[in-house]
Short mmCIF file of C-alpha atoms and ligand atoms in Angstrom, two decimals:
data_model
loop_
_atom_site.label_atom_id
_atom_site.label_comp_id
_atom_site.label_asym_id
_atom_site.label_seq_id
_atom_site.Cartn_x
_atom_site.Cartn_y
_atom_site.Cartn_z
CA UNK A 1 85.38 110.68 161.86
CA UNK A 2 86.80 113.70 163.68
CA UNK A 3 85.66 117.27 163.21
CA UNK A 4 88.02 119.96 161.97
CA UNK A 5 88.14 123.74 162.30
CA UNK A 6 90.32 126.60 161.19
CA UNK A 7 92.07 127.62 164.40
CA UNK A 8 94.17 130.55 163.21
CA UNK A 9 95.30 132.37 160.11
CA UNK A 10 98.22 134.57 159.12
CA UNK A 11 99.59 136.42 156.12
CA UNK A 12 102.73 138.13 155.01
CA UNK A 13 103.63 140.30 152.02
CA UNK A 14 107.19 141.22 151.10
CA UNK A 15 108.22 144.87 151.49
CA UNK A 16 108.95 145.61 147.82
CA UNK A 17 106.08 147.33 146.00
CA UNK A 18 105.59 147.57 142.23
CA UNK A 19 102.95 150.09 141.18
CA UNK A 20 101.08 150.50 137.90
CA UNK A 21 103.20 153.59 137.33
CA UNK A 22 106.36 151.47 137.69
CA UNK A 23 104.94 149.08 135.10
CA UNK A 24 104.21 151.96 132.73
CA UNK A 25 107.97 152.54 132.70
CA UNK A 26 108.72 148.87 131.95
CA UNK A 27 106.22 147.93 129.22
CA UNK A 28 103.67 149.53 126.88
CA UNK A 29 100.80 149.77 129.36
CA UNK A 30 98.84 152.34 131.32
CA UNK A 31 97.53 152.63 134.84
CA UNK A 32 94.07 153.12 133.30
CA UNK A 33 94.20 149.85 131.29
CA UNK A 34 95.39 147.85 134.30
CA UNK A 35 92.80 149.29 136.69
CA UNK A 36 89.91 148.92 134.25
CA UNK A 37 90.76 145.41 133.04
CA UNK A 38 91.99 143.91 136.31
CA UNK A 39 91.35 146.17 139.34
CA UNK A 40 95.05 146.03 140.25
CA UNK A 41 97.07 149.05 141.39
CA UNK A 42 100.07 147.63 143.27
CA UNK A 43 101.70 144.29 143.96
CA UNK A 44 104.25 143.22 146.56
CA UNK A 45 107.49 141.80 145.22
CA UNK A 46 110.06 139.64 146.98
CA UNK A 47 113.64 140.84 147.16
CA UNK A 48 116.13 139.13 144.81
CA UNK A 49 117.45 137.04 147.72
CA UNK A 50 113.98 136.15 149.07
CA UNK A 51 112.59 132.75 148.08
CA UNK A 52 109.13 131.34 148.69
CA UNK A 53 110.04 129.65 151.98
CA UNK A 54 111.34 133.00 153.28
CA UNK A 55 107.90 134.57 153.03
CA UNK A 56 106.01 131.38 153.93
CA UNK A 57 107.64 131.22 157.38
CA UNK A 58 106.35 134.58 158.74
CA UNK A 59 102.83 133.80 157.48
CA UNK A 60 103.02 130.40 159.20
CA UNK A 61 104.26 131.94 162.46
CA UNK A 62 101.35 134.39 162.40
CA UNK A 63 98.82 131.58 161.88
CA UNK A 64 100.38 129.55 164.71
CA UNK A 65 100.27 132.61 166.98
CA UNK A 66 96.56 133.04 166.24
CA UNK A 67 95.91 129.35 166.93
CA UNK A 68 97.86 129.49 170.21
CA UNK A 69 100.15 126.74 168.97
CA UNK A 70 103.86 126.09 168.66
CA UNK A 71 105.33 124.58 165.48
CA UNK A 72 105.86 121.31 167.39
CA UNK A 73 102.09 121.03 167.92
CA UNK A 74 101.53 120.61 164.20
CA UNK A 75 101.35 117.07 162.80
CA UNK A 76 102.09 117.96 159.17
CA UNK A 77 103.04 120.93 157.02
CA UNK A 78 101.58 121.50 153.56
CA UNK A 79 102.84 124.26 151.27
CA UNK A 80 100.78 125.07 148.19
CA UNK A 81 102.97 126.82 145.65
CA UNK A 82 103.70 127.15 141.95
CA UNK A 83 107.01 128.84 142.74
CA UNK A 84 108.84 126.46 145.09
CA UNK A 85 112.36 127.25 146.27
CA UNK A 86 113.52 124.25 144.21
CA UNK A 87 111.82 121.69 141.96
CA UNK A 88 112.79 119.42 144.83
CA UNK A 89 113.04 119.14 147.79
CA UNK A 90 109.59 120.39 148.68
CA UNK A 91 109.45 123.93 150.04
CA UNK A 92 107.45 122.53 152.97
CA UNK A 93 110.57 120.63 154.14
CA UNK A 94 112.52 123.89 154.23
CA UNK A 95 109.70 125.65 156.06
CA UNK A 96 109.62 122.83 158.63
CA UNK A 97 113.32 123.21 159.27
CA UNK A 98 113.00 126.99 159.57
CA UNK A 99 110.19 126.53 162.09
CA UNK A 100 112.52 124.30 164.10
CA UNK A 101 110.52 121.10 163.58
CA UNK A 102 112.70 119.04 161.26
CA UNK A 103 111.15 115.56 161.31
CA UNK A 104 107.57 116.76 160.94
CA UNK A 105 106.08 115.39 157.69
CA UNK A 106 106.01 118.10 155.06
CA UNK A 107 105.02 118.20 151.42
CA UNK A 108 104.09 120.62 148.66
CA UNK A 109 100.93 120.78 146.61
CA UNK A 110 101.44 121.90 143.02
CA UNK A 111 98.11 122.95 141.57
CA UNK A 112 98.76 126.63 140.81
CA UNK A 113 96.17 129.13 142.03
CA UNK A 114 93.87 126.39 143.38
CA UNK A 115 96.62 125.27 145.77
CA UNK A 116 95.34 126.73 149.01
CA UNK A 117 91.88 125.21 148.59
CA UNK A 118 93.44 121.85 147.66
CA UNK A 119 95.78 122.21 150.65
CA UNK A 120 93.02 122.94 153.14
CA UNK A 121 90.98 120.03 151.77
CA UNK A 122 93.96 117.68 152.10
CA UNK A 123 94.87 118.93 155.58
CA UNK A 124 91.28 118.68 156.77
CA UNK A 125 91.03 115.13 155.40
CA UNK A 126 94.19 114.10 157.27
CA UNK A 127 92.64 115.40 160.48
CA UNK A 128 89.23 113.87 159.84
CA UNK A 129 90.78 110.49 159.17
CA UNK A 130 92.62 110.63 162.50
CA UNK A 131 96.16 110.80 161.12
CA UNK A 132 97.00 114.18 162.72
CA UNK A 133 95.41 116.49 165.27
CA UNK A 134 96.67 119.64 163.62
CA UNK A 135 97.95 120.57 160.15
CA UNK A 136 99.61 123.78 158.99
CA UNK A 137 98.56 124.78 155.45
CA UNK A 138 100.46 127.55 153.69
CA UNK A 139 99.91 129.19 150.30
CA UNK A 140 103.05 131.06 149.28
CA UNK A 141 104.33 132.44 146.01
CA UNK A 142 107.18 134.45 144.58
CA UNK A 143 105.64 134.75 141.13
CA UNK A 144 107.86 137.74 140.33
CA UNK A 145 110.67 135.20 139.83
CA UNK A 146 108.85 133.62 136.87
CA UNK A 147 107.11 136.69 135.45
CA UNK A 148 108.43 138.09 132.17
CA UNK A 149 108.70 141.84 132.76
CA UNK A 150 108.93 142.37 129.00
CA UNK A 151 105.48 140.78 128.40
CA UNK A 152 102.71 143.27 129.16
CA UNK A 153 100.00 140.61 128.88
CA UNK A 154 101.22 138.87 132.04
CA UNK A 155 103.64 141.10 133.96
CA UNK A 156 100.99 143.52 135.18
CA UNK A 157 98.99 140.71 136.79
CA UNK A 158 101.14 138.87 139.28
CA UNK A 159 102.57 139.56 142.73
CA UNK A 160 104.19 137.81 145.67
CA UNK A 161 102.80 136.93 149.08
CA UNK A 162 102.01 134.23 151.60
CA UNK A 163 99.14 133.17 153.79
CA UNK A 164 98.59 130.30 156.18
CA UNK A 165 95.96 128.52 158.23
CA UNK A 166 96.29 126.15 161.17
CA UNK A 167 93.68 123.39 161.08
CA UNK A 168 92.86 121.45 164.21
CA UNK A 169 90.72 118.57 165.35
CA UNK A 170 87.50 119.57 167.10
CA UNK A 171 84.25 118.02 168.21
CA UNK A 172 81.71 119.88 166.06
CA UNK A 173 82.85 119.69 162.47
CA UNK A 174 83.29 123.12 160.87
CA UNK A 175 84.35 121.81 157.46
CA UNK A 176 80.99 121.61 155.76
CA UNK A 177 81.78 120.89 152.13
CA UNK A 178 84.50 120.72 149.50
CA UNK A 179 84.79 120.16 145.81
CA UNK A 180 87.95 119.95 143.72
CA UNK A 181 88.42 119.58 139.98
CA UNK A 182 91.00 119.59 137.21
CA UNK A 183 91.23 119.34 133.43
CA UNK A 184 94.67 118.95 131.89
CA UNK A 185 93.52 118.83 128.24
CA UNK A 186 95.62 121.88 127.36
CA UNK A 187 98.31 122.62 129.94
CA UNK A 188 99.64 125.46 127.79
CA UNK A 189 96.66 127.69 128.59
CA UNK A 190 98.56 128.76 131.69
CA UNK A 191 101.99 127.29 132.29
CA UNK A 192 105.71 127.57 132.88
CA UNK A 193 107.15 125.87 129.77
CA UNK A 194 110.66 125.12 130.93
CA UNK A 195 112.42 123.39 133.77
CA UNK A 196 110.22 120.31 134.06
CA UNK A 197 110.74 116.90 132.49
CA UNK A 198 109.03 117.95 129.20
CA UNK A 199 111.65 120.61 128.53
CA UNK A 200 114.47 120.29 131.07
CA UNK A 201 117.00 123.08 131.49
CA UNK A 202 119.64 120.82 130.05
CA UNK A 203 117.74 120.19 126.78
CA UNK A 204 117.92 123.64 125.27
CA UNK A 205 121.60 124.50 125.46
CA UNK A 206 121.59 128.10 126.50
CA UNK A 207 118.37 128.95 124.66
CA UNK A 208 116.33 128.79 127.80
CA UNK A 209 116.38 132.51 128.29
CA UNK A 210 116.01 133.47 124.59
CA UNK A 211 112.92 131.28 124.25
CA UNK A 212 111.50 132.73 127.51
CA UNK A 213 111.00 129.16 128.79
CA UNK A 214 111.51 130.14 132.40
CA UNK A 215 108.59 132.57 132.40
CA UNK A 216 104.87 132.12 132.85
CA UNK A 217 102.80 132.03 129.64
CA UNK A 218 99.05 132.51 129.61
CA UNK A 219 96.10 132.67 127.24
CA UNK A 220 94.22 135.15 129.41
CA UNK A 221 90.82 135.07 127.73
CA UNK A 222 90.60 131.26 127.76
CA UNK A 223 91.36 131.24 131.46
CA UNK A 224 88.85 134.02 132.13
CA UNK A 225 85.91 132.06 130.71
CA UNK A 226 86.67 128.90 132.66
CA UNK A 227 87.32 130.90 135.81
CA UNK A 228 83.88 132.42 136.19
CA UNK A 229 81.98 129.23 135.31
CA UNK A 230 84.07 126.91 137.48
CA UNK A 231 84.22 129.21 140.52
CA UNK A 232 80.44 129.52 140.48
CA UNK A 233 79.89 125.79 139.84
CA UNK A 234 82.41 124.73 142.54
CA UNK A 235 80.81 127.01 145.08
CA UNK A 236 77.33 125.64 144.37
CA UNK A 237 78.58 122.03 144.48
CA UNK A 238 80.48 122.46 147.77
CA UNK A 239 77.49 124.20 149.36
CA UNK A 240 75.16 121.41 148.20
CA UNK A 241 77.24 118.90 150.19
CA UNK A 242 76.32 120.86 153.27
CA UNK A 243 72.66 121.10 152.26
CA UNK A 244 73.18 124.81 151.56
CA UNK A 245 72.73 127.12 148.59
CA UNK A 246 74.45 130.37 147.57
CA UNK A 247 71.74 132.22 149.53
CA UNK A 248 73.30 130.83 152.71
CA UNK A 249 76.73 132.38 152.06
CA UNK A 250 77.68 134.92 154.71
CA UNK A 251 81.13 135.58 153.27
CA UNK A 252 82.97 134.52 150.12
CA UNK A 253 86.71 134.70 149.52
CA UNK A 254 87.46 134.12 145.83
CA UNK A 255 90.87 133.73 144.27
CA UNK A 256 92.06 137.24 143.40
CA UNK A 257 92.96 136.99 139.70
CA UNK A 258 90.89 139.80 138.23
CA UNK A 259 88.25 142.08 139.76
CA UNK A 260 86.04 141.45 136.71
CA UNK A 261 86.21 137.67 137.28
CA UNK A 262 85.23 138.16 140.92
CA UNK A 263 82.35 140.50 140.01
CA UNK A 264 81.02 138.09 137.39
CA UNK A 265 81.27 135.13 139.78
CA UNK A 266 79.38 136.77 142.63
CA UNK A 267 76.80 138.01 140.13
CA UNK A 268 76.33 134.48 138.79
CA UNK A 269 75.91 133.20 142.36
CA UNK A 270 73.57 136.13 143.17
CA UNK A 271 75.72 136.94 146.22
CA UNK A 272 75.83 140.56 147.32
CA UNK A 273 79.27 142.12 146.69
CA UNK A 274 79.41 143.29 150.33
CA UNK A 275 79.78 139.60 151.32
CA UNK A 276 82.92 139.33 149.21
CA UNK A 277 86.48 140.47 149.82
CA UNK A 278 88.52 142.05 147.01
CA UNK A 279 92.06 143.14 147.81
CA UNK A 280 93.50 142.69 144.34
CA UNK A 281 94.27 146.43 144.18
CA UNK A 282 97.04 145.94 146.75
CA UNK A 283 98.49 142.52 145.84
CA UNK A 284 97.63 141.62 142.24
CA UNK A 285 97.27 137.90 141.60
CA UNK A 286 99.35 135.98 144.15
CA UNK A 287 98.16 132.52 143.02
CA UNK A 288 97.93 130.12 145.97
CA UNK A 289 98.53 132.97 148.45
CA UNK A 290 95.62 135.10 147.30
CA UNK A 291 92.83 133.42 149.28
CA UNK A 292 94.62 133.43 152.66
CA UNK A 293 95.83 137.02 152.08
CA UNK A 294 92.25 138.13 151.36
CA UNK A 295 90.76 136.01 154.14
CA UNK A 296 93.22 137.44 156.68
CA UNK A 297 92.32 140.97 155.61
CA UNK A 298 88.59 140.30 155.95
CA UNK A 299 88.96 138.61 159.34
CA UNK A 300 91.23 141.38 160.66
CA UNK A 301 88.65 143.95 159.55
CA UNK A 302 85.93 142.10 161.51
CA UNK A 303 84.01 141.25 158.33
CA UNK A 304 83.94 137.51 159.07
CA UNK A 305 81.93 136.69 162.16
CA UNK A 306 81.59 133.60 164.33
CA UNK A 307 79.04 131.18 162.96
CA UNK A 308 79.31 132.64 159.43
CA UNK A 309 79.15 130.31 156.44
CA UNK A 310 82.41 131.12 154.63
CA UNK A 311 83.21 129.96 151.09
CA UNK A 312 86.78 129.87 149.78
CA UNK A 313 86.86 129.36 146.01
CA UNK A 314 89.71 129.16 143.54
CA UNK A 315 90.67 128.33 139.96
CA UNK A 316 93.93 128.38 138.08
CA UNK A 317 96.52 126.57 136.02
CA UNK A 318 95.83 122.94 135.28
CA UNK A 319 93.27 124.04 134.60
CA UNK A 320 92.05 123.46 138.14
CA UNK A 321 89.39 124.67 140.53
CA UNK A 322 87.92 124.02 143.95
CA UNK A 323 85.81 125.37 146.77
CA UNK A 324 85.55 124.86 150.52
CA UNK A 325 82.66 125.70 152.82
CA UNK A 326 83.58 126.41 156.45
CA UNK A 327 81.56 127.53 159.44
CA UNK A 328 83.68 130.26 161.02
CA UNK A 329 84.56 129.41 164.57
CA UNK A 330 86.58 132.12 166.25
CA UNK A 331 89.80 131.97 164.23
CA UNK A 332 91.64 135.27 164.27
CA UNK A 333 94.67 136.67 162.44
CA UNK A 334 97.98 136.27 164.27
CA UNK A 335 100.91 138.64 164.45
CA UNK A 336 103.91 138.37 162.17
CA UNK A 337 107.02 138.48 164.39
CA UNK A 338 108.52 141.99 164.51
CA UNK A 339 111.81 140.71 163.08
CA UNK A 340 110.06 140.20 159.71
CA UNK A 341 108.55 143.70 159.58
CA UNK A 342 110.20 145.93 157.00
CA UNK A 343 109.26 149.34 155.67
CA UNK A 344 107.82 149.38 152.17
CA UNK A 345 110.29 150.09 149.39
CA UNK A 346 110.31 150.26 145.61
CA UNK A 347 110.58 146.76 144.18
CA UNK A 348 113.38 145.54 141.98
CA UNK A 349 112.42 143.24 139.12
CA UNK A 350 114.56 141.54 136.49
CA UNK A 351 113.73 142.97 133.06
CA UNK A 352 116.34 141.39 130.79
O1 UT7 B 1 95.11 132.96 138.52
C1 UT7 B 1 94.61 132.52 137.31
C2 UT7 B 1 95.39 133.13 136.27
N1 UT7 B 1 94.95 134.09 135.39
C3 UT7 B 1 93.76 134.68 135.20
O2 UT7 B 1 92.81 134.49 135.85
C4 UT7 B 1 93.67 135.61 134.07
C5 UT7 B 1 92.35 135.58 133.39
N2 UT7 B 1 92.31 136.54 132.34
C6 UT7 B 1 92.23 137.86 132.55
O3 UT7 B 1 92.19 138.32 133.68
C7 UT7 B 1 92.17 138.78 131.36
O4 UT7 B 1 91.96 138.01 130.18
C8 UT7 B 1 93.45 139.66 131.19
C9 UT7 B 1 93.51 140.69 132.32
C10 UT7 B 1 94.68 138.80 131.20
C11 UT7 B 1 93.39 140.43 129.87
O5 UT7 B 1 92.21 141.21 129.82
P1 UT7 B 1 91.27 141.15 128.54
O6 UT7 B 1 90.18 142.10 128.76
O7 UT7 B 1 90.90 139.71 128.29
O8 UT7 B 1 92.21 141.72 127.43
P2 UT7 B 1 92.67 141.03 126.06
O9 UT7 B 1 93.63 139.93 126.32
O10 UT7 B 1 91.46 140.75 125.23
O11 UT7 B 1 93.43 142.22 125.38
C12 UT7 B 1 92.75 143.40 124.96
C13 UT7 B 1 93.76 144.37 124.39
C14 UT7 B 1 94.68 143.74 123.36
O12 UT7 B 1 94.95 144.70 122.36
P3 UT7 B 1 94.16 144.67 120.97
O13 UT7 B 1 94.46 143.32 120.37
O14 UT7 B 1 92.72 144.84 121.32
O15 UT7 B 1 94.76 145.83 120.23
C15 UT7 B 1 95.96 143.48 124.13
O16 UT7 B 1 97.10 143.48 123.33
O17 UT7 B 1 94.60 144.85 125.45
C16 UT7 B 1 95.96 144.67 125.07
N3 UT7 B 1 96.74 144.45 126.29
C17 UT7 B 1 97.22 145.47 127.01
N4 UT7 B 1 97.17 146.81 126.84
C18 UT7 B 1 97.76 147.59 127.76
C19 UT7 B 1 97.06 143.29 126.89
N5 UT7 B 1 97.76 143.54 128.00
C20 UT7 B 1 97.88 144.89 128.11
C21 UT7 B 1 98.48 145.74 129.03
N6 UT7 B 1 98.39 147.07 128.84
N7 UT7 B 1 99.10 145.28 130.13
#
């Protein structure tokens, strides 16, 4: 079996910004409620003509830059997303073309907010098994396209963004443990009701919009309870594979769904909050992009050091959950090409 390491990471957030004050003008909510119940203050929002692949590509280029690799050096491309450009083809195929490497195998992982952890685990397994020497894993979302900006219980929570990691073969294995899980007993706890084979667009004759089938629906409290328990349990299980315990964690990057969920999880694990990154105030919940966005921020700030035991832990729709344990090995955050840099602007969202 080969070893695998994270060789570089990157992230990208679209220029549009939606603040709590903007949301106060859209629905019956307050900045105070949002901050107290979630920790969120702003979220980045893709432009109407920006799809998920459009923000995945700059994050991928940044990760490749950090890894010192060209797109052609990558054996496979994995995109974790709940908001693909199309139901098919996979967004990863479009990203591959945009990176100039049409022909490289590319596929999406659809497991909502757990997608990046599932993607890293899959990519690492492909490298360990000898299939590829390097795999590009991207978590990218344009959740604003499926958020109902008339529903205050969900619209304050979600944002758009992308993050990526380049995995590569190495001698000393840095991928110390992983656990993944899922329970589909009640998919409606957190789901997009329409557009799949259960309720295709064609089946509801123009009622798609009236029934809000194209928007995310969530039973927030049910998700909350599972989130804390499963993030803590996944972390402990993944660490145990490496013969480690939560005491050995140097840095933890949890899925950014709610600051209260993160607080409760680190408390349950008895991990000091200064070993944890929280950037939910700037991005909201970006689903499969939240871990790489937070990881990139922590690495850029010098909070993650070489040799550190780093846990990445997620949960989300499915329901699903998973954790990875990595030994950090020099990966830095790459630069997004200047052509993608845009000044911040007020976001436009569809409210009808
Ligand atoms: O990535 C994974 C996906 N999702 C999650 O992880 C979400 C997990 N769940 C949560 O983060 C929380 O459950 C929420 C943030 C969604 C909600 O927080 P909560 O503390 O569980 O609030 P709640 O649903 O119990 O609602 C409390 C009150 C209700 O009013 P009443 O019935 O007490 O009068 C809601 O109607 O807050 C009301 N409410 C709001 N008020 C102002 C719900 N949304 C809002 C809002 N602004 N945006």
